[in-house]
Coordinates of C-alpha atoms in Angstrom, one line a residue:
M1 CA 51.4 59.6 82.9
L2 CA 49.4 58.0 80.0
E3 CA 52.2 58.5 77.5
K4 CA 54.5 56.4 79.6
Y5 CA 52.4 53.3 79.2
S6 CA 51.4 51.4 76.1
V7 CA 48.4 49.0 75.8
R8 CA 48.9 46.6 73.0
T9 CA 46.0 47.1 70.5
D10 CA 45.5 48.1 66.8
L11 CA 41.9 49.1 67.3
A12 CA 41.1 52.9 67.4
L13 CA 38.0 52.0 69.4
E14 CA 40.1 50.4 72.2
E15 CA 42.5 53.4 72.3
K16 CA 39.5 55.6 72.9
E17 CA 38.1 53.3 75.5
R18 CA 41.4 53.4 77.4
F19 CA 41.2 57.2 77.9
E20 CA 37.5 56.9 78.8
S21 CA 38.3 54.4 81.6
D22 CA 40.8 56.9 83.0
N23 CA 38.2 59.8 82.7
V24 CA 40.4 61.6 80.2
E25 CA 38.7 63.5 77.4
V26 CA 40.6 63.4 74.1
Q27 CA 40.1 66.7 72.1
G28 CA 39.9 66.4 68.4
V29 CA 38.4 62.9 68.5
V30 CA 34.7 62.3 67.9
V31 CA 32.9 59.0 68.6
E32 CA 29.5 57.9 67.1
E33 CA 27.9 54.6 68.1
H34 CA 25.0 52.6 66.9
Y35 CA 23.7 49.3 68.2
D36 CA 21.5 47.0 66.2
E37 CA 19.6 45.0 68.9
E38 CA 18.0 42.6 66.4
R39 CA 21.3 41.4 64.9
E40 CA 23.4 42.2 68.0
I41 CA 25.8 44.3 65.9
R42 CA 27.5 47.3 67.4
I43 CA 28.9 49.9 64.9
T44 CA 31.3 52.5 66.2
K45 CA 32.8 55.4 64.2
V46 CA 35.9 57.0 65.6
R47 CA 36.9 60.2 63.8
I48 CA 40.3 61.7 64.6
E49 CA 40.0 65.3 63.3
T50 CA 43.1 67.1 64.6
E51 CA 46.8 66.4 64.7
K52 CA 46.6 66.8 68.5
G53 CA 44.0 64.1 68.7
A54 CA 46.1 61.9 66.4
K55 CA 49.2 62.3 68.6
T56 CA 47.2 61.5 71.8
M57 CA 45.6 58.4 70.2
G58 CA 48.8 57.3 68.5
K59 CA 46.9 56.9 65.1
P60 CA 46.7 59.1 62.0
V61 CA 44.0 61.6 61.3
G62 CA 41.1 59.8 59.6
T63 CA 37.9 57.7 60.1
Y64 CA 37.9 54.3 61.8
L65 CA 34.7 52.3 61.4
T66 CA 34.4 49.3 63.8
L67 CA 31.9 46.5 63.5
E68 CA 31.5 44.3 66.5
A69 CA 29.4 41.1 66.1
P70 CA 29.7 38.5 68.9
N71 CA 27.8 36.0 66.7
M72 CA 30.5 36.3 64.0
A73 CA 32.1 33.2 65.5
V74 CA 28.9 31.2 64.6
P75 CA 28.9 29.5 61.2
D76 CA 25.7 31.1 60.1
E77 CA 25.8 32.0 56.4
G78 CA 22.8 34.3 56.5
Y79 CA 24.3 36.2 59.4
H80 CA 27.7 36.5 57.7
R81 CA 25.9 37.7 54.6
E82 CA 24.5 40.6 56.6
I83 CA 27.9 41.4 57.9
S84 CA 29.3 41.4 54.4
E85 CA 26.7 43.8 53.2
G86 CA 27.5 46.1 56.1
V87 CA 31.2 46.0 55.4
A88 CA 30.5 46.8 51.7
G89 CA 28.4 49.8 52.8
F90 CA 31.2 51.0 55.1
I91 CA 33.8 50.8 52.4
G92 CA 31.5 52.6 50.0
E93 CA 31.1 55.4 52.6
L94 CA 34.8 55.8 52.9
L95 CA 35.2 55.8 49.1
A96 CA 32.7 58.7 48.9
K97 CA 34.8 60.5 51.5
Q98 CA 38.0 59.8 49.5
K99 CA 36.1 61.2 46.4
V100 CA 36.5 57.9 44.5
E101 CA 33.0 58.1 43.1
Q102 CA 33.4 57.4 39.3
K103 CA 31.3 54.5 38.0
E104 CA 34.4 52.6 36.8
F105 CA 37.7 52.4 38.6
S106 CA 40.5 50.0 39.2
V107 CA 41.1 48.5 42.7
L108 CA 44.1 46.6 43.9
I109 CA 43.5 44.3 46.9
V110 CA 46.6 43.6 49.0
G111 CA 46.4 40.5 51.2
L112 CA 49.0 41.1 53.9
G113 CA 50.4 38.5 56.2
N114 CA 52.0 35.1 56.2
R115 CA 50.0 32.2 54.8
Q116 CA 52.0 29.7 56.8
V117 CA 51.0 31.2 60.1
T118 CA 47.2 30.8 60.6
P119 CA 46.5 33.9 62.8
D120 CA 48.3 36.0 60.2
A121 CA 46.8 34.3 57.1
L122 CA 43.6 36.5 56.9
G123 CA 44.9 38.7 54.0
P124 CA 46.0 35.8 51.8
Y125 CA 42.8 33.9 52.5
V126 CA 40.7 36.9 51.4
V127 CA 42.6 37.2 48.2
D128 CA 41.9 33.4 47.5
N129 CA 38.2 34.1 47.5
L130 CA 38.1 37.2 45.4
C131 CA 36.6 37.4 41.9
V132 CA 39.4 39.3 40.1
T133 CA 38.4 40.9 36.9
R134 CA 41.3 43.1 35.6
H135 CA 42.7 40.4 33.3
I136 CA 39.2 39.8 31.7
V137 CA 38.5 43.4 31.2
K138 CA 42.0 44.0 29.7
E139 CA 41.7 41.0 27.4
Y140 CA 38.1 41.1 26.3
G141 CA 36.7 44.5 27.3
K142 CA 34.2 45.4 30.0
Y143 CA 31.3 43.9 28.1
A144 CA 32.7 40.4 28.6
M145 CA 31.5 40.8 32.2
G146 CA 27.9 41.4 31.0
L147 CA 27.7 44.8 32.5
K148 CA 27.8 48.4 31.3
D149 CA 29.9 49.6 34.3
V150 CA 32.7 47.4 35.4
N151 CA 35.4 47.9 38.0
M152 CA 38.8 46.3 37.4
L153 CA 39.7 44.2 40.4
S154 CA 43.3 42.9 40.9
A155 CA 45.0 41.3 43.9
I156 CA 48.4 40.5 45.3
V157 CA 49.8 38.6 48.3
P158 CA 53.2 40.2 48.8
G159 CA 54.2 37.9 51.7
V160 CA 56.3 39.1 54.6
M161 CA 59.8 40.5 54.8
G162 CA 61.2 37.2 56.1
Q163 CA 60.1 35.5 52.9
T164 CA 60.9 38.1 50.3
G165 CA 63.7 40.2 51.9
M166 CA 61.7 43.3 50.8
E167 CA 59.5 45.8 52.6
T168 CA 55.8 45.2 51.7
V169 CA 55.4 48.8 50.6
E170 CA 58.3 48.4 48.1
I171 CA 56.5 45.5 46.4
V172 CA 53.1 47.2 46.5
R173 CA 54.4 50.5 45.2
G174 CA 56.0 48.7 42.3
V175 CA 52.7 47.1 41.4
V176 CA 50.8 50.4 41.8
N177 CA 53.3 52.2 39.5
E178 CA 52.9 49.5 36.9
T179 CA 49.1 48.8 37.0
K180 CA 48.0 52.3 38.1
P181 CA 44.9 51.5 40.2
D182 CA 42.7 54.2 41.6
L183 CA 42.5 52.6 45.0
V184 CA 44.3 50.1 47.3
I185 CA 42.5 48.1 49.9
A186 CA 44.8 46.3 52.3
I187 CA 43.7 43.4 54.6
D188 CA 45.6 42.3 57.6
A189 CA 45.3 40.6 61.0
L190 CA 45.4 42.8 64.0
A191 CA 45.9 42.6 67.8
A192 CA 43.2 43.5 70.3
R193 CA 43.2 44.7 73.9
N194 CA 40.1 42.8 74.8
S195 CA 40.1 39.1 74.2
R196 CA 36.3 39.2 73.7
R197 CA 36.9 41.0 70.4
L198 CA 39.0 38.3 68.9
N199 CA 37.6 37.2 65.5
R200 CA 34.4 39.1 66.3
T201 CA 35.4 42.6 65.2
I202 CA 36.2 44.2 61.8
Q203 CA 37.9 47.6 61.6
I204 CA 37.8 49.6 58.4
A205 CA 40.0 52.8 58.2
D206 CA 40.7 55.3 55.4
T207 CA 44.2 55.9 56.8
G208 CA 45.8 52.8 55.3
I209 CA 47.5 50.1 57.3
H210 CA 50.9 49.1 58.7
P211 CA 52.0 45.5 58.0
G212 CA 53.1 43.5 61.0
S213 CA 51.6 45.9 63.5
G214 CA 49.5 43.1 65.0
V215 CA 52.5 41.5 66.6
G216 CA 54.5 44.7 67.1
N217 CA 56.7 44.3 64.0
H218 CA 56.1 47.8 62.6
R219 CA 57.0 48.1 59.0
R220 CA 56.5 51.1 56.6
G221 CA 52.9 51.7 56.2
L222 CA 50.7 51.3 53.1
T223 CA 49.2 54.8 53.1
K224 CA 48.2 57.6 50.6
E225 CA 51.6 59.3 51.4
T226 CA 53.7 56.2 50.5
L227 CA 51.6 54.9 47.5
G228 CA 50.2 58.2 46.1
I229 CA 46.6 56.9 45.9
P230 CA 43.9 56.4 48.5
V231 CA 44.4 53.4 50.8
I232 CA 41.7 51.7 52.9
G233 CA 42.7 49.3 55.6
I234 CA 40.6 46.3 56.7
G235 CA 41.7 44.5 59.8
V236 CA 40.4 41.7 62.1
P237 CA 42.0 41.1 65.6
T238 CA 43.2 37.5 65.7
V239 CA 45.7 37.7 68.6
V240 CA 46.1 39.3 72.0
D241 CA 49.2 40.1 74.0
A242 CA 49.8 37.5 76.8
A243 CA 49.9 40.4 79.3
T244 CA 46.3 41.2 78.3
I245 CA 45.2 37.7 79.4
V246 CA 46.9 38.1 82.8
N247 CA 45.5 41.7 83.1
D248 CA 42.0 40.5 82.5
T249 CA 42.5 37.8 85.2
M250 CA 43.8 40.5 87.5
E251 CA 40.6 42.5 87.0
N252 CA 38.6 39.4 88.1
L253 CA 40.9 38.9 91.1
I254 CA 40.4 42.6 92.2
A255 CA 36.7 42.2 92.0
A256 CA 36.8 39.0 94.1
M257 CA 39.1 40.8 96.7
E258 CA 36.6 43.7 96.9
S259 CA 33.8 41.3 97.8
S260 CA 35.9 39.7 100.6
E261 CA 36.0 41.2 104.1
T262 CA 39.6 40.3 104.7
L263 CA 41.1 41.3 101.3
K264 CA 38.8 44.3 100.6
S265 CA 41.5 46.9 101.4
V266 CA 44.0 45.2 99.1
G267 CA 41.4 45.2 96.3
E268 CA 40.7 48.9 96.8
V269 CA 44.3 49.8 96.6
L270 CA 44.8 47.8 93.3
R271 CA 41.5 49.4 92.0
S272 CA 43.0 52.8 92.5
Y273 CA 45.5 52.2 89.7
N274 CA 44.4 53.3 86.3
A275 CA 44.2 50.8 83.4
A276 CA 47.6 51.7 81.9
E277 CA 49.3 51.4 85.3
K278 CA 47.8 48.0 86.0
Y279 CA 48.7 46.8 82.5
E280 CA 52.3 47.9 83.0
F281 CA 52.4 46.3 86.4
V282 CA 51.3 43.0 84.9
R283 CA 54.0 43.2 82.2
E284 CA 56.7 43.6 84.9
L285 CA 55.4 40.7 86.9
I286 CA 55.1 38.0 84.2
S287 CA 58.2 36.1 83.2
P288 CA 60.4 37.9 80.7
H289 CA 59.9 35.2 78.0
L290 CA 56.1 35.9 78.1
N291 CA 56.4 39.6 77.3
G292 CA 56.7 38.9 73.6
M293 CA 54.1 36.2 73.5
F294 CA 50.8 36.5 71.6
V295 CA 47.8 34.3 72.2
T296 CA 45.1 33.1 69.7
P297 CA 41.9 31.0 70.1
K298 CA 42.2 27.2 69.6
D299 CA 39.6 27.4 66.7
I300 CA 41.6 30.0 64.8
D301 CA 41.9 27.9 61.6
E302 CA 38.2 27.7 61.1
M303 CA 37.6 31.3 62.2
V304 CA 40.1 32.9 59.9
K305 CA 38.7 31.0 56.9
Q306 CA 35.2 31.9 57.8
I307 CA 35.9 35.6 58.3
S308 CA 38.0 35.7 55.1
Y309 CA 34.9 34.5 53.2
T310 CA 32.9 37.3 54.8
I311 CA 35.3 40.0 53.8
S312 CA 35.9 38.7 50.3
E313 CA 32.1 38.5 49.8
A314 CA 31.8 42.2 50.8
L315 CA 34.5 43.1 48.3
N316 CA 33.0 41.0 45.5
L317 CA 29.6 42.6 46.2
L318 CA 31.0 46.1 46.1
F319 CA 33.4 45.9 43.2
T320 CA 32.5 43.0 40.9
N321 CA 28.7 42.9 41.1
T322 CA 28.9 39.1 40.8
E323 CA 25.2 38.8 41.6
K324 CA 24.1 41.4 39.1
V325 CA 26.1 39.6 36.4
S326 CA 24.4 36.3 37.2
K327 CA 20.9 37.9 37.2
E328 CA 21.4 39.7 33.9
Q329 CA 22.8 36.5 32.3
Q330 CA 19.7 34.6 33.4
E331 CA 17.4 37.3 31.9

C-alpha cells in the first residue's frame, strides 16, 4: 500500500516519520536522536544501512544528519553562530567517515539553484559568502594564508539547465576533472513535508544531492558514482507542496470533527486512513492546476540570505580557518 503513494519531501527524517505514523518498522534503517533543551536544537541521525532499507525509504544507503532549530528564523547572530559550529562539526564527522582526513585537501563547493528565484537561491548565496582560497594558494603558496596547513577552497555556481542547456553534473564533472578536488560539497534548496520545518532545518548527507529535487525536477545526481570523489550534500527546505498545506488543514479539521458530537463519526472514519492515503486523497480533491504548485513563506528573501550566511560561516570555519588566520596575524 505504501509504495502506491508518495509524500513530497526531500528529508530522510520525514520519510522515516511517515512509516512510524503508519506503525511500519523499516529494517536496515537506524535513527539516533538528541535534543539540546537549552538551545532548543534537535539533532537526528538517520542511517540507511542496507539496500532493502534504501529501497523502502527511497534514498541511497548512507548517513543523513538533520538539525532542527525553530529559532533559526530569528535574526540572532550568536544563535546562528552556534548553528554554524554545529554544521561544521557534522561535516567533519562525515569527512572522517569518508576517510578524507589529511591535513590539507582541496574542496569544491557547488552552489546549486537559480539565483533569480529566491526560494531556489540558497546555493548561489552561500557561494557569495565563501572565503575561497585556491587561487591564493596556487599563486603565492600556502604560507600566503599565514598558516602551516591550508585547505584549497574553490566554488562554482553552475546555474540550472534552463539557463545553460547542460546537466549540472556535466558542468561539475568537467570542473572536477580539471581542478581535481578531494571533495565536493553541494548546497541546494529542498522541499519539506511539514511546513514547520521550512527555513528551520538543515540536512547534511554523505550520499550527494540531486539538483532540482526540491520541486520534483529530478536531474542526474551529484554523487561519488557520477563524480568519482566523495560528495556531501547540504540542503535546507524552503518550499512545501500545496497539497501539504491542504493536508495539514485536513488534519485540523479531523481533530475538530472528533470533538463534535454530530460529526464525530465522520472524523473517526477519516482518521482511520493512514497518512499516505489521506495525502493522496487531498491531491485528488484539489484543483488540477494546484497539484504542481509549491508554497514558500512571505519572508523567504530575508530567510534565505540569513541561512546562507550561517552555512557559509560553517564552511569557512571548517576549511579556511579564517579566525585562526586573523588571530595569528595579530600575534
